[in-house]
mmCIF file of C-alpha atoms in Angstrom:
data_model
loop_
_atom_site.group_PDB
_atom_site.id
_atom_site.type_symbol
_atom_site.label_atom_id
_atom_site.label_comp_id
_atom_site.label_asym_id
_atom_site.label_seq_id
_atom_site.Cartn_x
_atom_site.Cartn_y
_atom_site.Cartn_z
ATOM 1 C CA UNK B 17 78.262 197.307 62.067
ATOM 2 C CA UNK B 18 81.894 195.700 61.120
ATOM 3 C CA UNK B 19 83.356 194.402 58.711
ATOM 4 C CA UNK B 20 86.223 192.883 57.782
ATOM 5 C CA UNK B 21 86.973 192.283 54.069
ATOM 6 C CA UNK B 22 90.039 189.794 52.594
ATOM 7 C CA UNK B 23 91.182 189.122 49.252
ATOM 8 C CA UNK B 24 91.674 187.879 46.887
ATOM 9 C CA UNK B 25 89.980 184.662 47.970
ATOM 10 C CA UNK B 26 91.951 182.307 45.809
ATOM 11 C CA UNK B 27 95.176 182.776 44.555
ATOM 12 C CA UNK B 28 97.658 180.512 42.672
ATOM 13 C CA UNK B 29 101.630 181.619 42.390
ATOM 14 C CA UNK B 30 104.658 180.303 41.190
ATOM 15 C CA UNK B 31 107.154 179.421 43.980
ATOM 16 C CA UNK B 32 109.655 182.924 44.039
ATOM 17 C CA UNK B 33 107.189 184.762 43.407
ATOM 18 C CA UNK B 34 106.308 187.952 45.621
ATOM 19 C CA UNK B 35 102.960 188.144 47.993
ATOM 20 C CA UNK B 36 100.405 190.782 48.759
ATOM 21 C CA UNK B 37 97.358 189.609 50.828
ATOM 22 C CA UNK B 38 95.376 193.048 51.739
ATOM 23 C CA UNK B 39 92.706 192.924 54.961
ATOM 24 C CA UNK B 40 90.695 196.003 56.276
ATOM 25 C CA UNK B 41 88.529 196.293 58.731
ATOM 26 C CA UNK B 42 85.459 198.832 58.667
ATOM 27 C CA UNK B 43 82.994 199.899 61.294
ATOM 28 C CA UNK B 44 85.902 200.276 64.308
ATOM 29 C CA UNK B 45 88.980 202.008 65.274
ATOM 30 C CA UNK B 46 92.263 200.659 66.774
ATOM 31 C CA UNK B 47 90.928 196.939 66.751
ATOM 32 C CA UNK B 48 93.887 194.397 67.281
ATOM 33 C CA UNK B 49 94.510 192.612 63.868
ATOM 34 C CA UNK B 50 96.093 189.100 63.109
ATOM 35 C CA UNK B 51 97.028 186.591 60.438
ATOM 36 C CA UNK B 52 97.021 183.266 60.997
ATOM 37 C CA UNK B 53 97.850 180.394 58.114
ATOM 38 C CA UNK B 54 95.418 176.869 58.410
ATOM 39 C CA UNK B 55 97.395 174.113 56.617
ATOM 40 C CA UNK B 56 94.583 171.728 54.697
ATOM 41 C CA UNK B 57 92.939 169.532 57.477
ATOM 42 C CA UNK B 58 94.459 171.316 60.140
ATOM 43 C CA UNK B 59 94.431 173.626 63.499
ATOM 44 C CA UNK B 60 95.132 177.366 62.963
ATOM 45 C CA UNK B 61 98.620 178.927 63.011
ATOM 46 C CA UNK B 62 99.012 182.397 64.390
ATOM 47 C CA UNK B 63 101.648 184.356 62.089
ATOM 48 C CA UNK B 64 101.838 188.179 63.229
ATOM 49 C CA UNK B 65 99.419 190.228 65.241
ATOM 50 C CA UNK B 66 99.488 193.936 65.594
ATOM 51 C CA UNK B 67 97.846 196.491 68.205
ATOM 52 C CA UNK B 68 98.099 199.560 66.425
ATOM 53 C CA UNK B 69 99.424 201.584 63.302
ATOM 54 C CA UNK B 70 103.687 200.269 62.184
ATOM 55 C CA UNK B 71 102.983 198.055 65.523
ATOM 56 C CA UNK B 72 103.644 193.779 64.293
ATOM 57 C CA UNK B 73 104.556 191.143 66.738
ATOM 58 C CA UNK B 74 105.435 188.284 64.488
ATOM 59 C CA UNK B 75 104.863 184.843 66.388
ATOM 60 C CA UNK B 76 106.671 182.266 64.339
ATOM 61 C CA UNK B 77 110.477 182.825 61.461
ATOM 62 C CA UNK B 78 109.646 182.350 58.277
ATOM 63 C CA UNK B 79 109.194 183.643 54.598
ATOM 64 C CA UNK B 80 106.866 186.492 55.513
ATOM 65 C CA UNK B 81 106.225 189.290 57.608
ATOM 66 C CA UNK B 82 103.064 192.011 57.954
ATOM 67 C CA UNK B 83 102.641 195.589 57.951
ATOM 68 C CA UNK B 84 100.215 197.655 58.963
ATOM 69 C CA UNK B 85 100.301 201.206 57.616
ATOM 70 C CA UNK B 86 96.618 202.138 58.359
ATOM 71 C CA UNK B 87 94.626 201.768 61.638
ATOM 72 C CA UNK B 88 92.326 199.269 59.904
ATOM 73 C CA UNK B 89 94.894 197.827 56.873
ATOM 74 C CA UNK B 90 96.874 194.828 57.643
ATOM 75 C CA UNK B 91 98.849 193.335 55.278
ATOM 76 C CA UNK B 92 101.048 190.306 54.814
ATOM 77 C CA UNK B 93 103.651 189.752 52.252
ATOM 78 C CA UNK B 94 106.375 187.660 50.947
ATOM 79 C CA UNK B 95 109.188 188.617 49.134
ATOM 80 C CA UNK B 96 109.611 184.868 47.270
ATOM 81 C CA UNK B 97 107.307 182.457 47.919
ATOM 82 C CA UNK B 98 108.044 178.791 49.016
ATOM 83 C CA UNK B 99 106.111 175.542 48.715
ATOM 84 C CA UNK B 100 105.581 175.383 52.305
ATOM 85 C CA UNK B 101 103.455 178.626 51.926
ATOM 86 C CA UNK B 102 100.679 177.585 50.553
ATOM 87 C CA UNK B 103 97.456 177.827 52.878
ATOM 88 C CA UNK B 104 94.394 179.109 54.060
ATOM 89 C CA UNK B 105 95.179 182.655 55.202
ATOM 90 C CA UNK B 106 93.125 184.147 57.736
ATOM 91 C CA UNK B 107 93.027 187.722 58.560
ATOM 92 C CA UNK B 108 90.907 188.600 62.073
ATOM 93 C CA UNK B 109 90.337 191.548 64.323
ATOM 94 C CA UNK B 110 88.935 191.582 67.864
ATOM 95 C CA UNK B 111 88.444 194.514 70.314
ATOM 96 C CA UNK B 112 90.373 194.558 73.546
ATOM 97 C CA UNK B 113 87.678 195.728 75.896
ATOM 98 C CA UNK B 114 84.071 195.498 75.622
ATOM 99 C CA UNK B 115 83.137 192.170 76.694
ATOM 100 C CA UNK B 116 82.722 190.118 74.189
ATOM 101 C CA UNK B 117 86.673 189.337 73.010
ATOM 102 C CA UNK B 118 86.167 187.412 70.724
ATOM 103 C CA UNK B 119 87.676 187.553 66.972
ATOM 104 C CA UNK B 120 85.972 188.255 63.732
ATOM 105 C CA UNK B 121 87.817 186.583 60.833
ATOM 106 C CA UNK B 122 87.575 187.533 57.202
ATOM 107 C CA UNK B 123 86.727 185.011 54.816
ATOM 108 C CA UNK B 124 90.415 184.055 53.965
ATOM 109 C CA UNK B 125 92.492 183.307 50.871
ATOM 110 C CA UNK B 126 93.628 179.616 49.894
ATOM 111 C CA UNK B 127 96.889 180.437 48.188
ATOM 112 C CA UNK B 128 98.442 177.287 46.429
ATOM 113 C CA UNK B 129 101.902 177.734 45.461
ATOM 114 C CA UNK B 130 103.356 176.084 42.495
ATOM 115 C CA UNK J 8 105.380 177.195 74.033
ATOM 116 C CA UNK J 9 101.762 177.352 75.067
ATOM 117 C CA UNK J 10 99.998 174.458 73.426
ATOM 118 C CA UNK J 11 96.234 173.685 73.175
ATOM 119 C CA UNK J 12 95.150 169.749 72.547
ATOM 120 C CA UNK J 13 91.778 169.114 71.357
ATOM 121 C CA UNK J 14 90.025 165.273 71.365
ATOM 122 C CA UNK J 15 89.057 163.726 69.203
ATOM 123 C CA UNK J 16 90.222 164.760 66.266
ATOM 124 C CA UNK J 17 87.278 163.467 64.303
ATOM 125 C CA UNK J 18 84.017 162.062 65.358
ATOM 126 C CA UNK J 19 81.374 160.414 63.517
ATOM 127 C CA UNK J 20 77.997 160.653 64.741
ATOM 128 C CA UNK J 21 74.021 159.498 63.379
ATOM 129 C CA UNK J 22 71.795 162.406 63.236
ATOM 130 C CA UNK J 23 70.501 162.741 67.174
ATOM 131 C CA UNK J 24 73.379 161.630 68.690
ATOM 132 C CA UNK J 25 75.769 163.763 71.275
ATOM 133 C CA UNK J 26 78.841 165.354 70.826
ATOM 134 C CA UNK J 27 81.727 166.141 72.962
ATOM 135 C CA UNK J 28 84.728 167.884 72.141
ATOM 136 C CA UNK J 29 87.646 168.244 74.508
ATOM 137 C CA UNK J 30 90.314 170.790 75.009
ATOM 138 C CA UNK J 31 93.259 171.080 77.429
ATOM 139 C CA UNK J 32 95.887 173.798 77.632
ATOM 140 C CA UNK J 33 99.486 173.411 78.691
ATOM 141 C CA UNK J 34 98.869 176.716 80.482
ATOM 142 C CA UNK J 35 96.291 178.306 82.880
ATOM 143 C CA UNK J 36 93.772 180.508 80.592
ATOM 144 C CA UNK J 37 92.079 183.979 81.268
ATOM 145 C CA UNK J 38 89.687 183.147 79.027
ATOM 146 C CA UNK J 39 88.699 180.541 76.333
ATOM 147 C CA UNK J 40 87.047 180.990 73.677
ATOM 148 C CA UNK J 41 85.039 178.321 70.767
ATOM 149 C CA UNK J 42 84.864 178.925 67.233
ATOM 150 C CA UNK J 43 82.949 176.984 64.395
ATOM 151 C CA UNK J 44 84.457 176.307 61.119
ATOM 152 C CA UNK J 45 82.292 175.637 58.345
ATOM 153 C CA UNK J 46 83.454 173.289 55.686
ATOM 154 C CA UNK J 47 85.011 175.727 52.975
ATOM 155 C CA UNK J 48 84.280 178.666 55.426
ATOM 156 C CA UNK J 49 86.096 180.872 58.123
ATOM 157 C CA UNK J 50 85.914 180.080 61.900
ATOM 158 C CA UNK J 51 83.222 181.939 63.516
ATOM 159 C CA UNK J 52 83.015 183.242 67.095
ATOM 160 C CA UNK J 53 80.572 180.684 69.465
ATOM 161 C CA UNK J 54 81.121 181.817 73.209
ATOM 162 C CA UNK J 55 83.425 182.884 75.437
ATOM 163 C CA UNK J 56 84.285 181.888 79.070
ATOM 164 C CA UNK J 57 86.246 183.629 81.265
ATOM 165 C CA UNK J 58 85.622 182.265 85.278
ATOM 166 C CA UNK J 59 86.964 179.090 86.621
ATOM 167 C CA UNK J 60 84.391 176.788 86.691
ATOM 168 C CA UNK J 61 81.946 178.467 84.282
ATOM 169 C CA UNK J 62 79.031 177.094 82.048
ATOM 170 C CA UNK J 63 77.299 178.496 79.324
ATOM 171 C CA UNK J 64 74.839 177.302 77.114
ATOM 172 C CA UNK J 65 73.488 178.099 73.448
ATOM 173 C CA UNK J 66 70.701 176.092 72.760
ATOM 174 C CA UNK J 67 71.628 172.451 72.123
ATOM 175 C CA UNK J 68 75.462 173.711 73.041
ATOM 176 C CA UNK J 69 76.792 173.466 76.417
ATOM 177 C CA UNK J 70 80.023 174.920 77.352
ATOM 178 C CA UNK J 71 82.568 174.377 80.338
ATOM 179 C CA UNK J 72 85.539 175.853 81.440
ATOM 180 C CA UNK J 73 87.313 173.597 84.004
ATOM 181 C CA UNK J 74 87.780 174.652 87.602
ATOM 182 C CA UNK J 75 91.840 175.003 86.919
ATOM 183 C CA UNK J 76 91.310 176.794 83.623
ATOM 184 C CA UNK J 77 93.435 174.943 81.583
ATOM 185 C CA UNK J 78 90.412 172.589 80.121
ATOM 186 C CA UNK J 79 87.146 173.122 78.201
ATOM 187 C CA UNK J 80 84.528 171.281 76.657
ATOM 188 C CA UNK J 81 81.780 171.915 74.449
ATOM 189 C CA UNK J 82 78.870 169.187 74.264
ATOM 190 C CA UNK J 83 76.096 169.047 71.268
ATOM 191 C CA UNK J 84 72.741 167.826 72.350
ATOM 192 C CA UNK J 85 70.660 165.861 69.519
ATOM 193 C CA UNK J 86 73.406 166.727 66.668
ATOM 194 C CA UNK J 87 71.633 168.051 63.572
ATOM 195 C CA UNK J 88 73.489 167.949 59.994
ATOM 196 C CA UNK J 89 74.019 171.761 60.100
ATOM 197 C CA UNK J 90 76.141 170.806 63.313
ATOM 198 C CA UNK J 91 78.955 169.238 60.967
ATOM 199 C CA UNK J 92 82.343 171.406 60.867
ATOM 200 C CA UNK J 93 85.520 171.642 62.798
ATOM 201 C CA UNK J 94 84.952 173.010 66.025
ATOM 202 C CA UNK J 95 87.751 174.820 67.410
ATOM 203 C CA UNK J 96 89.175 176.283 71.337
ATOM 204 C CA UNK J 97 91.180 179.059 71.716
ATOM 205 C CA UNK J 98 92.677 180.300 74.921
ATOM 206 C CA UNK J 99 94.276 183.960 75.907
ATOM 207 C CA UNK J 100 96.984 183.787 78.779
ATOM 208 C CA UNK J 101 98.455 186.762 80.144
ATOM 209 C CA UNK J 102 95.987 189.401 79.587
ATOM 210 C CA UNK J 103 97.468 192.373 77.963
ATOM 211 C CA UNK J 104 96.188 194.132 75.268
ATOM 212 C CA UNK J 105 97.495 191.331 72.724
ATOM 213 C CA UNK J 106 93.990 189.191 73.459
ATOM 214 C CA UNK J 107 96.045 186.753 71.398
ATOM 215 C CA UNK J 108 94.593 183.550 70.663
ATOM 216 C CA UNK J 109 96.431 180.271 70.683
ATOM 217 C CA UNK J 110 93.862 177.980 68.651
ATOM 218 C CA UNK J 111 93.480 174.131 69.567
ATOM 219 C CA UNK J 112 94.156 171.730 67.325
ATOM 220 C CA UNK J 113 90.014 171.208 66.480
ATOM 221 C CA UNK J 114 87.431 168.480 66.464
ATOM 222 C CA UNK J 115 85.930 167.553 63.035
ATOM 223 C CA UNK J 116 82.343 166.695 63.788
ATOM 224 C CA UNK J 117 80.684 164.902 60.553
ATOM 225 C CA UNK J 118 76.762 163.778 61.592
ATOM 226 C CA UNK J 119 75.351 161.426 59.393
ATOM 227 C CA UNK J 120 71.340 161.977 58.675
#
């Protein structure tokens, strides 16, 4: 069966400080992988998405970006962190074909930046 | 941008009461999708609904997709107090081999026993 495993699942860093949130999916191959950011109380926010190895589509400018270096690694990082950055980080894969579309999210890290 | 509206925001409901979330996209859909968020949790993966004018149900969970595909709307029988959570849409336009999501802006169901 798959998997999909995120961490850490809390983190607290000083604003300017780097980022490395790590997700990686098991049980597949070539799934489509995303981030997306929930702000406290609110909808979901997709950040980057990526379709294969080196491949990242980011969706919205800001602080960070995402690589993906492995089929089933995607990873999103920030070079100096901001306020505005703290969040509920979501990681997710899906399959393209296969009927049932749908995502499978990993359990997420609430980063609070200070 | 493609945008996704979900009503109400938050509804408050006695134990055995309905439910009825609504959700309306700026854009025609290929497919939409419903997720349930957990308080604490990660959204999980209801249903999906992919033809105009489609219904599916899941128990005490009926889903619609509108004839124009732009609108959705999930409806909780006799809510229960492990029905509580955020339930979100999510539509896919375009196809492609994205399958990216554009989530709606969710429904905060709290049921009161």
């Amino acid at each position: 069966s798959q998997t999909i495993h995120q961490w850490p699942a809390t983190l607290v860093q000083p604003v300017g400080s780097p980022l490395s949130l790590e997700c990686t999916v098991e049980g597949t191959s070539n799934p489509n992988l995303y981030w997306y950011r929930q702000a406290a109380g609110r909808g979901l926010q997709l950040l980057f998405y990526s379709v294969g190895i080196g491949q990242i589509s980011s969706e919205v400018p800001q602080n960070l970006s995402a690589s993906r270096p492995q089929d089933r690694q995607f990873i999103l990082s920030s070079k100096k962190l901001l306020l505005s950055d703290s969040g509920f980080y979501l990681c997710a894969w899906s399959r393209l074909r296969g009927g049932n579309y749908g995502y499978t999210f990993g359990s997420g890290t609430r980063l609070t930046v200070v | 941008g493609q945008q996704v509206m979900q009503i109400p925001q938050y509804q408050h409901v006695q134990e055995g009461e309905d439910f009825t979330t609504y959700c309306n996209s700026s854009t025609t859909l290929s497919n939409i999708q419903w997720y349930k968020q957990r308080p604490g949790g990660h959204p999980v993966f209801l249903i999906q609904l992919v033809k105009s004018g489609e219904v599916k149900k899941q128990k005490r969970l009926t889903f619609q997709f509108g004839e124009a595909k732009k609108n959705s709307s999930l409806h909780i029988t006799a809510t229960q107090t492990t029905d509580v959570g955020t339930y979100f849409c999510a539509g896919a336009s375009g196809g492609g081999a994205t399958n990216k999501l554009i989530f709606g802006t969710g429904t905060l169901l709290a049921v009161q026993p």
